[in-house]
Amino acid sequence: MMTKPEIAWSDFEKIDIRVGTIISVNDFEKARNPSYQLEIDFGDLGIKKSSAQITALYQKEDLIGKQILAVVNFPKKQIANFFSECLVLGVYGENKSEVTLLSPSLPVKNGLEVG
């Protein structure tokens, strides 16, 4: 497997990755691929919405209260009739349809920055 091109440290510093807790999950019926609509509490940054293709490994009820990592400084992205405000991070499985969410190994305060 090939790696992506090398970047400068200043490129990495532009990415704002934060910890948040999922507070609501709904089926996203208008999405092309099976997805959930998430609301995530990022503490002082507020609550942000995200569309996530994580239905293969996660049931809605298992996601409530789960802490995740997300990029919070992308512009809003419209997906069907929904505006995604952050990008939830995960690890792709072999066929990219199974995504394992990234999360802290211990509980931390919502909104803390990854570095």
XYZ file of N, CA and C in Angstrom:
345
model
N 0.845 -1.173 0.000
C 0.000 0.000 0.000
C 0.893 1.239 0.000
N 0.567 2.189 -0.846
C 1.362 3.411 -0.935
C 0.867 4.442 0.056
N 1.793 5.245 0.563
C 1.406 6.331 1.446
C 1.127 7.579 0.623
N 0.469 8.528 1.245
C 0.173 9.799 0.579
C 1.430 10.669 0.589
N 1.436 11.733 -0.217
C 2.617 12.596 -0.269
C 2.940 13.198 1.101
N 4.224 13.414 1.329
C 4.684 14.034 2.570
C 4.132 15.455 2.672
N 3.755 15.850 3.892
C 3.260 17.208 4.124
C 4.153 17.891 5.152
N 4.042 19.193 5.211
C 4.783 19.970 6.203
C 4.002 19.987 7.515
N 4.712 20.197 8.609
C 4.062 20.295 9.918
C 2.987 21.379 9.896
N 3.253 22.463 9.184
C 2.282 23.560 9.109
C 0.971 23.110 8.452
N 1.051 22.123 7.541
C -0.177 21.575 6.945
C -0.999 20.844 7.999
N -0.343 20.029 8.810
C -1.044 19.293 9.865
C -1.669 20.251 10.881
N -0.974 21.336 11.199
C -1.475 22.291 12.187
C -2.765 22.971 11.740
N -3.073 22.949 10.460
C -4.310 23.553 9.960
C -5.535 22.713 10.288
N -5.341 21.425 10.560
C -6.462 20.514 10.819
C -6.841 20.601 12.297
N -8.102 20.890 12.555
C -8.604 21.012 13.929
C -9.402 19.749 14.264
N -8.758 18.820 14.970
C -9.395 17.560 15.361
C -9.757 17.663 16.835
N -11.019 17.415 17.143
C -11.520 17.539 18.509
C -12.267 16.285 18.945
N -12.411 16.152 20.250
C -13.188 15.076 20.856
C -14.621 15.573 21.072
N -15.567 14.726 20.722
C -16.966 15.047 20.964
C -17.722 13.795 21.366
N -18.900 14.008 21.951
C -19.767 12.907 22.366
C -21.033 12.911 21.519
N -21.353 11.781 20.944
C -22.562 11.652 20.130
C -23.782 11.730 21.046
N -24.678 12.666 20.728
C -25.862 12.850 21.580
C -27.165 12.445 20.895
N -27.155 12.348 19.549
C -28.340 11.821 18.863
C -27.926 11.175 17.550
N -28.708 10.167 17.152
C -28.436 9.403 15.927
C -29.770 9.130 15.236
N -29.817 9.433 13.942
C -31.007 9.146 13.140
C -30.592 8.508 11.823
N -31.462 7.675 11.276
C -31.220 7.128 9.945
C -31.226 8.278 8.943
N -30.340 8.213 7.961
C -30.280 9.223 6.901
C -30.809 8.573 5.632
N -32.115 8.609 5.485
C -32.785 7.890 4.406
C -32.505 8.466 3.025
N -32.168 9.760 2.927
C -31.936 10.376 1.615
C -30.485 10.256 1.149
N -29.618 9.691 1.956
C -28.220 9.509 1.562
C -28.114 8.385 0.524
N -27.134 8.501 -0.384
C -26.927 7.461 -1.410
C -26.487 6.145 -0.795
N -25.581 6.228 0.164
C -25.083 5.040 0.861
C -25.650 5.022 2.272
N -25.859 3.837 2.855
C -26.410 3.766 4.211
C -25.599 4.628 5.183
N -26.297 5.528 5.862
C -25.634 6.498 6.744
C -26.529 6.854 7.923
N -25.887 7.442 8.921
C -26.603 8.040 10.049
C -26.378 9.547 10.028
N -27.350 10.269 10.574
C -27.190 11.681 10.878
C -26.874 11.757 12.367
N -25.741 12.362 12.683
C -25.293 12.455 14.069
C -25.347 13.893 14.561
N -25.637 14.057 15.841
C -25.417 15.322 16.538
C -24.358 15.032 17.583
N -23.314 15.880 17.595
C -22.150 15.628 18.442
C -21.879 16.859 19.298
N -21.720 16.639 20.601
C -21.427 17.717 21.551
C -19.918 17.899 21.652
N -19.450 19.080 21.227
C -18.030 19.404 21.303
C -17.737 20.413 22.413
N -18.502 20.381 23.493
C -18.250 21.258 24.634
C -18.393 22.718 24.255
N -17.346 23.516 24.500
C -17.389 24.959 24.231
C -17.586 25.284 22.752
N -17.280 24.349 21.852
C -17.485 24.570 20.422
C -18.941 24.380 20.016
N -19.744 23.828 20.912
C -21.158 23.628 20.640
C -21.460 22.269 20.043
N -22.679 22.135 19.553
C -23.163 20.890 18.965
C -23.059 21.010 17.447
N -22.463 20.007 16.831
C -22.307 19.985 15.379
C -22.960 18.722 14.824
N -23.409 18.828 13.567
C -24.042 17.702 12.883
C -23.060 17.069 11.916
N -23.232 15.767 11.702
C -22.398 15.060 10.746
C -23.177 13.897 10.145
N -22.878 13.615 8.893
C -23.386 12.413 8.234
C -22.252 11.399 8.254
N -22.538 10.179 8.660
C -21.475 9.174 8.777
C -21.941 7.836 8.233
N -21.118 7.252 7.362
C -21.407 5.938 6.784
C -20.820 4.859 7.703
N -21.473 4.675 8.837
C -20.973 3.749 9.865
C -22.015 2.708 10.246
N -22.991 2.480 9.368
C -24.097 1.575 9.696
C -23.691 0.106 9.708
N -22.601 -0.244 9.037
C -22.206 -1.657 8.955
C -21.786 -2.214 10.311
N -21.139 -1.405 11.133
C -20.605 -1.899 12.407
C -21.302 -1.348 13.647
N -22.142 -0.315 13.485
C -22.717 0.352 14.653
C -24.233 0.443 14.552
N -24.902 0.113 15.651
C -26.337 0.317 15.791
C -26.552 1.683 16.426
N -27.664 2.322 16.109
C -27.930 3.672 16.614
C -27.814 3.753 18.134
N -28.418 2.783 18.814
C -28.429 2.843 20.280
C -27.033 2.684 20.894
N -26.120 2.038 20.176
C -24.756 1.856 20.685
C -23.907 3.115 20.539
N -24.340 4.048 19.712
C -23.556 5.256 19.453
C -23.829 6.375 20.447
N -25.015 6.387 21.051
C -25.359 7.448 21.996
C -24.388 7.407 23.176
N -23.754 8.552 23.456
C -22.803 8.645 24.563
C -21.377 8.265 24.193
N -21.158 7.820 22.959
C -19.815 7.421 22.523
C -18.987 8.656 22.184
N -17.768 8.706 22.705
C -16.850 9.779 22.344
C -16.130 9.413 21.052
N -16.004 10.403 20.176
C -15.372 10.192 18.866
C -14.401 11.334 18.600
N -13.610 11.179 17.526
C -12.732 12.239 17.043
C -13.288 12.742 15.721
N -13.220 14.066 15.515
C -13.744 14.641 14.276
C -12.958 15.892 13.897
N -12.868 16.123 12.592
C -12.321 17.378 12.084
C -13.453 18.393 12.122
N -13.219 19.515 12.816
C -14.300 20.489 13.022
C -14.119 21.780 12.225
N -13.060 21.887 11.420
C -12.852 23.141 10.687
C -12.963 23.011 9.165
N -13.702 22.009 8.703
C -14.070 21.958 7.290
C -15.285 22.863 7.078
N -15.471 23.387 5.864
C -16.722 24.105 5.603
C -17.889 23.121 5.615
N -19.094 23.636 5.853
C -20.277 22.776 5.820
C -20.389 22.126 4.451
N -20.854 20.863 4.453
C -21.023 20.127 3.200
C -22.463 19.639 3.115
N -23.139 20.001 2.023
C -24.519 19.561 1.848
C -24.554 18.158 1.263
N -25.280 17.279 1.938
C -25.499 15.915 1.484
C -27.015 15.721 1.465
N -27.575 15.645 0.270
C -29.035 15.624 0.084
C -29.605 16.870 0.764
N -30.500 16.693 1.738
C -31.130 17.825 2.416
C -30.492 18.126 3.771
N -29.264 17.665 3.993
C -28.607 17.737 5.298
C -27.265 18.453 5.145
N -26.912 19.288 6.130
C -25.623 19.968 6.128
C -24.723 19.351 7.184
N -23.641 18.710 6.727
C -22.664 18.109 7.623
C -21.666 19.195 8.035
N -21.439 19.343 9.354
C -20.606 20.421 9.882
C -19.242 19.954 10.379
N -19.017 18.655 10.385
C -17.726 18.117 10.813
C -17.538 16.746 10.176
N -16.298 16.272 10.186
C -15.981 14.964 9.607
C -15.572 14.012 10.726
N -16.418 13.035 10.993
C -16.118 12.021 11.997
C -15.033 11.115 11.429
N -14.020 10.809 12.251
C -12.872 10.032 11.787
C -13.009 8.557 12.122
N -12.587 7.725 11.181
C -12.633 6.287 11.391
C -11.612 5.594 10.519
N -11.476 4.311 10.749
C -10.547 3.472 9.990
C -11.362 2.626 9.025
N -11.002 2.694 7.733
C -11.691 1.891 6.728
C -11.319 0.425 6.852
N -12.318 -0.438 6.687
C -12.064 -1.868 6.587
C -11.560 -2.192 5.197
N -11.404 -3.455 4.898
C -10.850 -3.888 3.616
C -11.620 -3.370 2.407
N -12.946 -3.324 2.490
C -13.738 -2.896 1.329
C -14.321 -1.496 1.494
N -13.892 -0.771 2.487
C -14.299 0.612 2.787
C -15.757 0.754 3.215
N -16.527 -0.329 3.270
C -17.905 -0.213 3.723
C -17.999 -0.374 5.240
N -16.973 -0.934 5.850
C -16.948 -1.070 7.306
C -15.966 -0.056 7.871
N -16.495 0.891 8.649
C -15.677 1.949 9.233
C -15.702 1.803 10.748
N -14.511 1.725 11.347
C -14.369 1.676 12.800
C -14.036 3.075 13.288
N -14.880 3.622 14.153
C -14.684 4.977 14.651
C -13.433 5.101 15.508
N -12.774 6.259 15.403
C -11.649 6.572 16.279
C -12.195 7.259 17.521
N -11.702 6.840 18.674
C -12.158 7.440 19.920
C -11.045 7.375 20.955
N -11.089 8.279 21.948
C -10.068 8.227 22.998
C -10.220 6.950 23.822
N -9.107 6.442 24.344
C -9.148 5.203 25.126
C -9.689 5.435 26.536
N -9.683 6.684 26.987
C -10.252 7.064 28.285
C -11.184 8.252 28.072
N -12.199 8.436 28.930
C -13.086 9.586 28.793
C -12.302 10.893 28.964
N -12.599 11.867 28.111
C -11.989 13.192 28.210
C -13.062 14.248 28.012
N -12.722 15.487 28.298
C -13.661 16.578 28.182
C -13.979 16.845 26.697
N -15.251 17.012 26.383
C -15.648 17.324 25.009
C -14.995 18.624 24.563
N -14.531 18.636 23.314
C -13.919 19.821 22.732
C -12.409 19.861 22.821
N -11.813 18.937 23.571
C -10.346 18.942 23.663
C -9.743 18.634 22.298
N -8.592 19.237 22.044
C -7.934 19.159 20.744
C -6.962 18.000 20.679
N -6.908 17.362 19.519
C -5.942 16.300 19.253
C -4.673 16.936 18.704
N -3.531 16.475 19.169
C -2.283 17.043 18.677
C -1.159 16.050 18.751
